[in-house]
């Protein structure tokens, strides 16, 4: 599957998970550090979580939808957690990947 089709699957996953009143959302404020935000069963039940929990959910759903395993990569940013989408050689150096990647903030 080409990168355009893969990106379409990523965008569809984003829409299904996060759009609309019943979409998943990030938690903020006093609730951010609650343990329930790290337990995937609670994230699924409440439809709310912290960035790393939402990213894990996003990757799992996207790969089940047909996104190539490894096309979504975790990115730890200062004070945050992102996903990077990119198709290409797994052996490519990180700088090359970053220059071509599309970053996804699931929070």
Backbone as a chain_set.jsonl record, in Angstrom:
{"seq": "XXXXXXXXXXXXXXXXXXXXXXXXXXXXXXXXXXXXXXXXXXXXXXXXXXXXXXXXXXXXXXXXXXXXXXXXXXXXXXXXXXXXXXXXXXXXXXXXXXXXXXXXXXX", "coords": {"N": [[0.849, -1.175, 0.0], [0.564, 2.214, -0.813], [2.079, 5.339, 0.366], [0.224, 7.429, 0.407], [-2.259, 6.137, 0.615], [-1.84, 4.937, 3.076], [-1.611, 7.206, 4.708], [-4.207, 8.128, 4.449], [-5.578, 6.147, 5.87], [-4.552, 6.662, 8.417], [-5.578, 9.242, 8.872], [-8.308, 8.626, 8.807], [-8.493, 6.989, 11.065], [-7.896, 8.864, 13.007], [-10.151, 10.534, 12.765], [-12.271, 8.769, 13.455], [-11.63, 8.089, 16.106], [-11.361, 10.561, 17.514], [-13.094, 12.659, 16.733], [-16.203, 14.429, 17.084], [-18.835, 14.414, 19.62], [-18.591, 12.112, 21.177], [-15.994, 11.387, 20.993], [-12.607, 10.401, 21.82], [-10.64, 12.082, 24.3], [-8.187, 14.285, 25.7], [-7.139, 14.46, 29.13], [-7.031, 17.05, 31.562], [-5.623, 19.412, 33.897], [-6.372, 18.931, 37.355], [-7.003, 16.254, 37.114], [-5.132, 15.054, 35.488], [-2.922, 13.51, 36.449], [-4.098, 11.274, 37.551], [-4.316, 7.817, 38.231], [-6.045, 6.261, 36.692], [-5.913, 7.272, 34.137], [-3.859, 6.004, 32.923], [-4.509, 3.38, 32.68], [-5.587, 1.248, 30.27], [-8.139, 0.046, 30.022], [-9.722, 1.751, 31.529], [-9.327, 4.127, 30.148], [-10.597, 3.483, 27.763], [-13.222, 3.08, 28.716], [-13.902, 5.606, 29.845], [-13.284, 7.243, 27.784], [-11.187, 9.013, 27.723], [-7.869, 10.179, 28.35], [-4.288, 10.267, 29.048], [-1.551, 11.617, 27.055], [0.266, 9.435, 26.28], [-1.255, 7.119, 26.694], [-3.437, 7.558, 24.967], [-2.017, 7.602, 22.583], [-1.067, 4.952, 22.419], [-3.505, 3.601, 22.109], [-4.311, 4.75, 19.67], [-2.312, 3.797, 17.868], [-2.783, 1.016, 18.028], [-5.426, 0.795, 16.996], [-5.109, 1.971, 14.457], [-3.256, 0.215, 13.235], [-4.788, -2.113, 13.202], [-6.626, -1.282, 11.364], [-5.181, -1.315, 9.076], [-2.847, 0.162, 8.73], [0.598, 0.076, 8.164], [2.657, -1.846, 10.262], [4.87, -0.212, 12.41], [4.875, 2.142, 11.009], [3.821, 4.19, 12.448], [5.394, 5.903, 14.874], [6.614, 6.267, 18.216], [7.202, 9.411, 19.813], [8.969, 11.148, 22.065], [8.53, 14.17, 23.443], [9.581, 17.234, 24.986], [7.853, 17.369, 27.912], [5.61, 16.24, 26.722], [3.946, 13.84, 24.524], [4.112, 12.391, 21.395], [3.087, 11.084, 18.165], [4.76, 9.914, 15.273], [4.275, 9.742, 11.867], [5.358, 7.872, 9.162], [6.529, 6.394, 6.178], [8.89, 4.117, 5.065], [12.346, 3.131, 4.765], [13.369, 1.071, 7.363], [15.936, 1.142, 8.289], [16.811, 3.659, 7.89], [18.339, 6.701, 8.945], [17.578, 8.496, 11.999], [17.364, 11.317, 11.738], [16.777, 11.678, 9.042], [14.282, 10.399, 8.907], [12.761, 12.043, 10.645], [12.759, 14.418, 9.211], [10.999, 13.835, 7.175], [8.659, 12.998, 8.342], [5.214, 13.024, 9.464], [3.779, 14.597, 12.108], [1.748, 13.644, 14.834], [-0.471, 14.749, 17.188], [-2.121, 13.34, 19.638], [-3.417, 14.273, 21.773]], "CA": [[0.0, 0.0, 0.0], [1.401, 3.406, -0.925], [2.056, 6.243, 1.521], [-1.011, 8.222, 0.377], [-3.294, 5.277, 1.176], [-1.526, 4.787, 4.497], [-1.983, 8.464, 5.362], [-5.676, 8.153, 4.488], [-5.97, 5.299, 6.998], [-4.203, 7.386, 9.644], [-6.568, 10.319, 9.013], [-9.59, 7.996, 9.142], [-8.373, 6.57, 12.471], [-7.99, 10.113, 13.774], [-11.547, 10.969, 12.735], [-13.105, 7.821, 14.2], [-11.321, 8.113, 17.536], [-11.336, 11.839, 18.22], [-14.073, 13.653, 16.313], [-17.56, 14.309, 17.596], [-19.02, 14.518, 21.073], [-18.21, 10.86, 21.84], [-14.599, 11.098, 20.687], [-11.637, 10.375, 22.913], [-10.08, 13.395, 24.573], [-7.156, 14.331, 26.726], [-7.537, 15.003, 30.428], [-6.176, 18.165, 31.957], [-5.809, 19.927, 35.251], [-6.196, 18.062, 38.521], [-7.216, 14.851, 36.75], [-4.075, 14.575, 34.593], [-2.047, 12.507, 37.072], [-4.877, 10.159, 38.106], [-3.862, 6.513, 37.729], [-6.995, 5.751, 35.692], [-5.523, 7.757, 32.812], [-2.835, 5.106, 32.395], [-5.095, 2.048, 32.516], [-6.304, 1.307, 28.987], [-9.559, -0.267, 30.181], [-10.364, 2.97, 32.007], [-9.288, 5.083, 29.035], [-11.669, 3.076, 26.852], [-14.513, 3.295, 29.361], [-14.159, 7.03, 30.037], [-12.967, 7.921, 26.523], [-10.28, 10.103, 28.083], [-6.599, 9.686, 28.855], [-3.091, 11.094, 28.884], [-1.016, 11.442, 25.702], [0.844, 8.133, 25.956], [-2.356, 6.146, 26.621], [-4.164, 7.81, 23.72], [-1.139, 7.205, 21.476], [-1.105, 3.476, 22.352], [-4.804, 3.271, 21.527], [-4.287, 5.177, 18.269], [-1.475, 2.862, 17.111], [-3.473, -0.275, 17.973], [-6.569, 0.893, 16.081], [-4.603, 2.24, 13.105], [-2.676, -1.018, 12.683], [-5.905, -3.023, 12.901], [-7.284, -0.742, 10.166], [-4.346, -1.591, 7.921], [-1.598, 0.934, 8.687], [1.755, -0.812, 8.272], [3.316, -1.847, 11.567], [6.093, 0.575, 12.416], [4.706, 3.421, 10.318], [3.564, 5.157, 13.514], [6.482, 5.75, 15.848], [6.493, 7.156, 19.373], [8.141, 10.528, 19.905], [8.919, 11.812, 23.357], [8.878, 15.589, 23.35], [9.62, 17.808, 26.34], [6.553, 17.561, 28.532], [4.507, 15.756, 25.894], [4.179, 12.598, 23.803], [3.537, 12.486, 20.056], [3.347, 10.006, 17.216], [5.265, 10.357, 13.977], [3.881, 8.84, 10.791], [6.24, 7.895, 8.008], [6.759, 5.121, 5.502], [10.223, 4.119, 4.483], [13.343, 2.16, 5.177], [13.574, 1.023, 8.801], [17.342, 1.384, 8.586], [17.119, 5.074, 7.659], [18.704, 7.358, 10.202], [16.493, 9.22, 12.646], [17.242, 12.679, 11.201], [16.09, 11.57, 7.755], [12.888, 10.085, 9.204], [12.13, 13.222, 11.23], [12.573, 15.437, 8.178], [9.903, 13.439, 6.286], [7.517, 12.506, 9.131], [4.054, 13.84, 9.821], [3.611, 14.42, 13.545], [0.349, 13.558, 15.262], [-0.681, 15.003, 18.601], [-3.401, 12.717, 19.942], [-3.95, 14.932, 22.961]], "C": [[0.895, 1.238, 0.0], [1.195, 4.349, 0.262], [0.798, 7.103, 1.561], [-2.158, 7.413, 0.977], [-3.089, 5.084, 2.67], [-1.915, 6.051, 5.27], [-3.498, 8.589, 5.453], [-6.195, 7.303, 5.641], [-5.678, 5.981, 8.331], [-5.23, 8.485, 9.9], [-7.946, 9.765, 9.381], [-9.599, 7.541, 10.594], [-8.539, 7.779, 13.378], [-9.449, 10.576, 13.872], [-12.438, 10.075, 13.593], [-12.874, 7.949, 15.707], [-11.6, 9.454, 18.21], [-12.397, 12.856, 17.827], [-15.436, 13.381, 16.934], [-17.625, 14.322, 19.111], [-18.609, 13.257, 21.833], [-16.764, 10.479, 21.584], [-13.731, 11.069, 21.935], [-11.056, 11.773, 23.073], [-8.981, 13.267, 25.623], [-7.719, 14.882, 28.02], [-6.541, 16.081, 30.83], [-6.413, 18.502, 33.42], [-5.548, 18.893, 36.323], [-6.305, 16.581, 38.179], [-6.065, 14.236, 35.955], [-3.262, 13.43, 35.194], [-2.799, 11.349, 37.718], [-4.452, 8.852, 37.436], [-4.769, 5.97, 36.621], [-6.643, 6.178, 34.283], [-4.461, 6.89, 32.151], [-3.355, 3.695, 32.155], [-5.976, 2.05, 31.265], [-7.779, 0.957, 29.109], [-10.339, 0.952, 30.664], [-10.392, 4.048, 30.926], [-10.409, 4.755, 28.054], [-13.042, 3.369, 27.442], [-14.867, 4.776, 29.436], [-13.946, 7.865, 28.778], [-12.097, 9.148, 26.764], [-8.992, 9.51, 28.64], [-5.481, 10.69, 28.672], [-2.473, 10.786, 27.519], [-0.484, 10.039, 25.386], [-0.229, 7.047, 25.859], [-3.143, 6.311, 25.323], [-3.331, 7.413, 22.508], [-1.121, 5.688, 21.315], [-2.402, 3.009, 21.701], [-4.821, 3.583, 20.034], [-3.494, 4.185, 17.419], [-2.19, 1.525, 16.956], [-4.626, -0.25, 16.971], [-6.087, 1.097, 14.649], [-4.016, 0.982, 12.474], [-3.748, -2.043, 12.387], [-6.646, -2.58, 11.644], [-6.443, -0.938, 8.909], [-3.092, -0.752, 7.788], [-0.446, -0.03, 8.953], [2.373, -0.699, 9.655], [4.641, -1.099, 11.465], [5.987, 1.905, 11.703], [4.393, 4.54, 11.305], [4.589, 4.905, 14.603], [6.298, 6.729, 17.002], [7.583, 8.225, 19.366], [7.944, 11.186, 21.266], [9.408, 13.243, 23.179], [8.909, 16.152, 24.771], [8.216, 18.079, 26.877], [5.372, 17.039, 27.738], [4.905, 14.451, 25.195], [3.429, 12.675, 22.487], [3.723, 11.171, 19.311], [3.882, 10.629, 15.937], [4.872, 9.304, 12.958], [4.856, 9.0, 9.636], [6.42, 6.497, 7.458], [8.162, 5.181, 4.918], [11.091, 3.029, 5.059], [13.543, 2.225, 6.684], [15.005, 1.349, 9.197], [17.736, 2.849, 8.397], [17.436, 5.749, 8.988], [17.563, 8.233, 10.705], [16.296, 10.613, 12.062], [16.502, 12.67, 9.869], [14.605, 11.295, 7.98], [12.155, 11.333, 9.702], [11.863, 14.282, 10.167], [11.4, 15.117, 7.255], [8.609, 13.114, 7.025], [6.406, 13.537, 9.252], [3.79, 13.555, 11.292], [2.148, 14.52, 13.921], [0.306, 13.768, 16.76], [-2.067, 14.469, 18.955], [-4.077, 13.346, 21.155], [-4.669, 16.175, 22.537]], "O": [[1.878, 1.294, 0.739], [0.268, 4.182, 1.054], [0.345, 7.472, 2.645], [-2.945, 7.944, 1.761], [-4.05, 5.069, 3.439], [-2.483, 5.967, 6.359], [-4.015, 9.107, 6.443], [-7.148, 7.692, 6.318], [-6.472, 5.885, 9.266], [-5.701, 8.641, 11.027], [-8.667, 10.369, 10.175], [-10.609, 7.69, 11.282], [-9.236, 7.72, 14.391], [-9.912, 10.963, 14.944], [-13.262, 10.566, 14.364], [-13.825, 7.919, 16.488], [-12.031, 9.483, 19.362], [-12.58, 13.841, 18.542], [-15.77, 12.243, 17.263], [-16.604, 14.249, 19.794], [-18.308, 13.335, 23.024], [-16.346, 9.371, 21.919], [-14.079, 11.639, 22.968], [-10.986, 12.547, 22.118], [-8.88, 12.265, 26.33], [-8.662, 15.673, 28.011], [-5.363, 16.025, 30.478], [-7.291, 17.943, 34.078], [-4.626, 18.084, 36.218], [-5.75, 15.742, 38.889], [-6.029, 13.02, 35.767], [-2.949, 12.469, 34.491], [-2.178, 10.515, 38.377], [-4.256, 8.8, 36.222], [-4.295, 5.29, 35.712], [-7.035, 5.515, 33.323], [-4.195, 7.027, 30.956], [-2.693, 2.899, 31.488], [-6.98, 2.758, 31.203], [-8.6, 1.511, 28.378], [-11.481, 1.164, 30.257], [-11.366, 4.791, 30.806], [-11.094, 5.656, 27.569], [-13.929, 3.855, 26.739], [-15.994, 5.163, 29.13], [-14.359, 9.023, 28.701], [-12.245, 10.177, 26.105], [-9.009, 8.479, 29.313], [-5.694, 11.809, 28.206], [-2.839, 9.793, 26.892], [-0.768, 9.512, 24.31], [-0.119, 6.146, 25.027], [-3.475, 5.328, 24.66], [-3.877, 6.938, 21.511], [-1.157, 5.188, 20.19], [-2.393, 2.126, 20.844], [-5.291, 2.778, 19.23], [-3.961, 3.776, 16.356], [-2.203, 0.958, 15.864], [-4.779, -1.181, 16.181], [-6.601, 0.463, 13.726], [-4.256, 0.712, 11.297], [-3.634, -2.781, 11.408], [-7.227, -3.405, 10.94], [-6.936, -0.747, 7.797], [-2.337, -0.928, 6.832], [-0.515, -0.854, 9.864], [2.587, 0.402, 10.162], [5.429, -1.329, 10.547], [6.907, 2.72, 11.777], [4.669, 5.708, 11.031], [4.641, 3.82, 15.183], [5.883, 7.87, 16.803], [8.722, 7.978, 18.97], [6.873, 11.713, 21.566], [10.558, 13.482, 22.81], [8.302, 15.571, 25.67], [7.489, 18.92, 26.349], [4.23, 17.37, 28.057], [6.055, 14.018, 25.271], [2.239, 12.99, 22.466], [4.425, 10.27, 19.769], [3.5, 11.739, 15.567], [5.108, 8.113, 13.162], [5.142, 10.112, 9.192], [6.458, 5.526, 8.214], [8.562, 6.193, 4.343], [10.62, 2.126, 5.749], [13.848, 3.285, 7.231], [15.256, 1.787, 10.32], [18.863, 3.236, 8.706], [16.867, 5.405, 10.024], [16.698, 8.653, 9.937], [15.156, 11.05, 11.906], [15.692, 13.557, 9.6], [13.758, 11.894, 7.317], [11.058, 11.641, 9.235], [10.844, 14.969, 10.222], [10.857, 16.019, 6.616], [7.563, 12.968, 6.393], [6.628, 14.744, 9.155], [3.599, 12.402, 11.679], [1.408, 15.357, 13.405], [0.965, 13.054, 17.515], [-3.076, 15.083, 18.607], [-5.196, 12.974, 21.508], [-5.204, 16.897, 23.378]]}, "num_chains": 1, "name": "protein.A"}
